[in-house]
Amino acid sequence: GLPSDKVEMGRNCKIVTEVVQNGNDFTWTQHFPGGRTTTNTFTVGKEADMETMGGKKFKATVKMEDGKLVADFPNYRHISEICGGKLVETSTSSGVVYKRTSKKIA
């Protein structure tokens, strides 16, 4: 459902993601080119106010399943996990799968 220019921008975009974990509490910050930053703070198993990279606000409950953070929304599922020292994020929406792998820089 995204315009093709937004899809292409996302494909080529270098995003820096900071994940801070304190027990079941997480702060997830994404820094985008041009200075835009989105931060979501949540506790596993509790509903939280969230914001998409496009600025849309919503409520979600992030769960832990087999060591992966999983967030389900209507028509959208996001899974985050550490594999081989890398952050692997898989998003699925309307049958389309987007996978982003990030290397650790600090």
PDB file of C-alpha atoms in Angstrom:
ATOM      1  CA  GLY A   1       0.000   0.000   0.000  1.00  0.00           C
ATOM      2  CA  LEU A   2       3.016   2.343  -0.047  1.00  0.00           C
ATOM      3  CA  PRO A   3       3.816   4.569  -3.024  1.00  0.00           C
ATOM      4  CA  SER A   4       6.665   3.179  -5.156  1.00  0.00           C
ATOM      5  CA  ASP A   5       8.953   6.140  -4.309  1.00  0.00           C
ATOM      6  CA  LYS A   6       8.602   5.313  -0.570  1.00  0.00           C
ATOM      7  CA  VAL A   7       9.336   1.633  -1.247  1.00  0.00           C
ATOM      8  CA  GLU A   8      12.476   2.533  -3.198  1.00  0.00           C
ATOM      9  CA  MET A   9      13.586   4.977  -0.495  1.00  0.00           C
ATOM     10  CA  GLY A  10      13.183   2.241   2.130  1.00  0.00           C
ATOM     11  CA  ARG A  11      15.124  -0.201   0.016  1.00  0.00           C
ATOM     12  CA  ASN A  12      18.139   2.110  -0.201  1.00  0.00           C
ATOM     13  CA  CYS A  13      17.872   3.760   3.203  1.00  0.00           C
ATOM     14  CA  LYS A  14      20.649   3.259   5.757  1.00  0.00           C
ATOM     15  CA  ILE A  15      18.930   3.161   9.148  1.00  0.00           C
ATOM     16  CA  VAL A  16      20.773   3.049  12.468  1.00  0.00           C
ATOM     17  CA  THR A  17      18.773   1.116  15.064  1.00  0.00           C
ATOM     18  CA  GLU A  18      19.527   1.344  18.780  1.00  0.00           C
ATOM     19  CA  VAL A  19      18.028  -1.294  21.031  1.00  0.00           C
ATOM     20  CA  VAL A  20      18.324  -0.930  24.792  1.00  0.00           C
ATOM     21  CA  GLN A  21      17.006  -3.774  26.944  1.00  0.00           C
ATOM     22  CA  ASN A  22      16.512  -3.737  30.698  1.00  0.00           C
ATOM     23  CA  GLY A  23      14.809  -7.014  31.611  1.00  0.00           C
ATOM     24  CA  ASN A  24      11.475  -6.975  29.751  1.00  0.00           C
ATOM     25  CA  ASP A  25      11.665  -3.209  29.088  1.00  0.00           C
ATOM     26  CA  PHE A  26      12.914  -2.055  25.684  1.00  0.00           C
ATOM     27  CA  THR A  27      13.707   1.266  24.059  1.00  0.00           C
ATOM     28  CA  TRP A  28      13.875   0.900  20.291  1.00  0.00           C
ATOM     29  CA  THR A  29      15.206   3.940  18.416  1.00  0.00           C
ATOM     30  CA  GLN A  30      15.676   4.249  14.673  1.00  0.00           C
ATOM     31  CA  HIS A  31      17.750   7.070  13.162  1.00  0.00           C
ATOM     32  CA  PHE A  32      16.938   7.829   9.534  1.00  0.00           C
ATOM     33  CA  PRO A  33      18.956   9.824   6.985  1.00  0.00           C
ATOM     34  CA  GLY A  34      18.104  13.504   7.159  1.00  0.00           C
ATOM     35  CA  GLY A  35      17.920  13.553  10.947  1.00  0.00           C
ATOM     36  CA  ARG A  36      14.497  11.940  11.546  1.00  0.00           C
ATOM     37  CA  THR A  37      14.375   9.690  14.622  1.00  0.00           C
ATOM     38  CA  THR A  38      11.594   7.427  15.889  1.00  0.00           C
ATOM     39  CA  THR A  39      11.673   5.981  19.425  1.00  0.00           C
ATOM     40  CA  ASN A  40       9.320   3.349  20.806  1.00  0.00           C
ATOM     41  CA  THR A  41       9.453   2.226  24.433  1.00  0.00           C
ATOM     42  CA  PHE A  42       7.637  -0.929  25.459  1.00  0.00           C
ATOM     43  CA  THR A  43       7.493  -3.745  27.982  1.00  0.00           C
ATOM     44  CA  VAL A  44       7.115  -7.291  26.692  1.00  0.00           C
ATOM     45  CA  GLY A  45       3.535  -8.464  27.242  1.00  0.00           C
ATOM     46  CA  LYS A  46       2.081  -4.998  27.965  1.00  0.00           C
ATOM     47  CA  GLU A  47       0.222  -2.706  25.567  1.00  0.00           C
ATOM     48  CA  ALA A  48       2.256   0.362  24.583  1.00  0.00           C
ATOM     49  CA  ASP A  49       1.831   3.496  22.488  1.00  0.00           C
ATOM     50  CA  MET A  50       3.951   3.149  19.335  1.00  0.00           C
ATOM     51  CA  GLU A  51       4.751   5.136  16.213  1.00  0.00           C
ATOM     52  CA  THR A  52       5.619   3.942  12.701  1.00  0.00           C
ATOM     53  CA  MET A  53       8.533   5.341  10.740  1.00  0.00           C
ATOM     54  CA  GLY A  54       5.878   7.212   8.751  1.00  0.00           C
ATOM     55  CA  GLY A  55       4.597   8.938  11.895  1.00  0.00           C
ATOM     56  CA  LYS A  56       1.361   6.974  12.403  1.00  0.00           C
ATOM     57  CA  LYS A  57       0.535   6.325  16.062  1.00  0.00           C
ATOM     58  CA  PHE A  58      -0.983   3.058  17.295  1.00  0.00           C
ATOM     59  CA  LYS A  59      -1.155   0.730  20.290  1.00  0.00           C
ATOM     60  CA  ALA A  60       0.540  -2.657  20.291  1.00  0.00           C
ATOM     61  CA  THR A  61       1.601  -5.462  22.590  1.00  0.00           C
ATOM     62  CA  VAL A  62       5.029  -6.904  21.842  1.00  0.00           C
ATOM     63  CA  LYS A  63       5.461 -10.562  22.807  1.00  0.00           C
ATOM     64  CA  MET A  64       8.528 -12.754  23.209  1.00  0.00           C
ATOM     65  CA  GLU A  65       8.267 -16.001  21.198  1.00  0.00           C
ATOM     66  CA  ASP A  66      11.218 -18.406  21.025  1.00  0.00           C
ATOM     67  CA  GLY A  67      13.664 -15.585  21.821  1.00  0.00           C
ATOM     68  CA  LYS A  68      12.176 -13.276  19.166  1.00  0.00           C
ATOM     69  CA  LEU A  69      10.273 -10.018  19.699  1.00  0.00           C
ATOM     70  CA  VAL A  70       6.943 -10.304  17.873  1.00  0.00           C
ATOM     71  CA  ALA A  71       4.400  -7.554  17.273  1.00  0.00           C
ATOM     72  CA  ASP A  72       1.116  -8.354  15.539  1.00  0.00           C
ATOM     73  CA  PHE A  73      -1.227  -5.705  14.187  1.00  0.00           C
ATOM     74  CA  PRO A  74      -4.150  -5.922  11.803  1.00  0.00           C
ATOM     75  CA  ASN A  75      -2.613  -6.884   8.429  1.00  0.00           C
ATOM     76  CA  TYR A  76       0.979  -6.548   9.724  1.00  0.00           C
ATOM     77  CA  ARG A  77       3.462  -8.708  11.666  1.00  0.00           C
ATOM     78  CA  HIS A  78       6.965  -7.676  12.746  1.00  0.00           C
ATOM     79  CA  ILE A  79       9.561 -10.116  14.105  1.00  0.00           C
ATOM     80  CA  SER A  80      12.974  -9.070  15.459  1.00  0.00           C
ATOM     81  CA  GLU A  81      15.752 -11.404  16.501  1.00  0.00           C
ATOM     82  CA  ILE A  82      19.519 -11.626  16.923  1.00  0.00           C
ATOM     83  CA  CYS A  83      21.068 -14.160  14.529  1.00  0.00           C
ATOM     84  CA  GLY A  84      24.825 -14.582  14.303  1.00  0.00           C
ATOM     85  CA  GLY A  85      25.389 -11.260  16.070  1.00  0.00           C
ATOM     86  CA  LYS A  86      23.138  -9.386  13.618  1.00  0.00           C
ATOM     87  CA  LEU A  87      19.697  -7.835  14.115  1.00  0.00           C
ATOM     88  CA  VAL A  88      17.260  -9.471  11.706  1.00  0.00           C
ATOM     89  CA  GLU A  89      13.849  -7.814  11.266  1.00  0.00           C
ATOM     90  CA  THR A  90      11.110  -9.448   9.207  1.00  0.00           C
ATOM     91  CA  SER A  91       7.908  -7.559   8.437  1.00  0.00           C
ATOM     92  CA  THR A  92       4.925  -9.136   6.697  1.00  0.00           C
ATOM     93  CA  SER A  93       1.970  -7.167   5.354  1.00  0.00           C
ATOM     94  CA  SER A  94      -0.720  -8.374   2.966  1.00  0.00           C
ATOM     95  CA  GLY A  95       1.458 -11.298   1.890  1.00  0.00           C
ATOM     96  CA  VAL A  96       4.512  -9.118   1.180  1.00  0.00           C
ATOM     97  CA  VAL A  97       7.621  -9.908   3.252  1.00  0.00           C
ATOM     98  CA  TYR A  98      10.345  -7.337   3.967  1.00  0.00           C
ATOM     99  CA  LYS A  99      13.537  -8.466   5.650  1.00  0.00           C
ATOM    100  CA  ARG A 100      16.267  -6.146   6.952  1.00  0.00           C
ATOM    101  CA  THR A 101      19.559  -7.371   8.422  1.00  0.00           C
ATOM    102  CA  SER A 102      21.673  -4.927  10.431  1.00  0.00           C
ATOM    103  CA  LYS A 103      25.235  -5.387  11.570  1.00  0.00           C
ATOM    104  CA  LYS A 104      26.426  -4.291  15.003  1.00  0.00           C
ATOM    105  CA  ILE A 105      28.431  -1.064  14.923  1.00  0.00           C
ATOM    106  CA  ALA A 106      29.028  -0.444  18.641  1.00  0.00           C
TER     107      ALA A 106
END
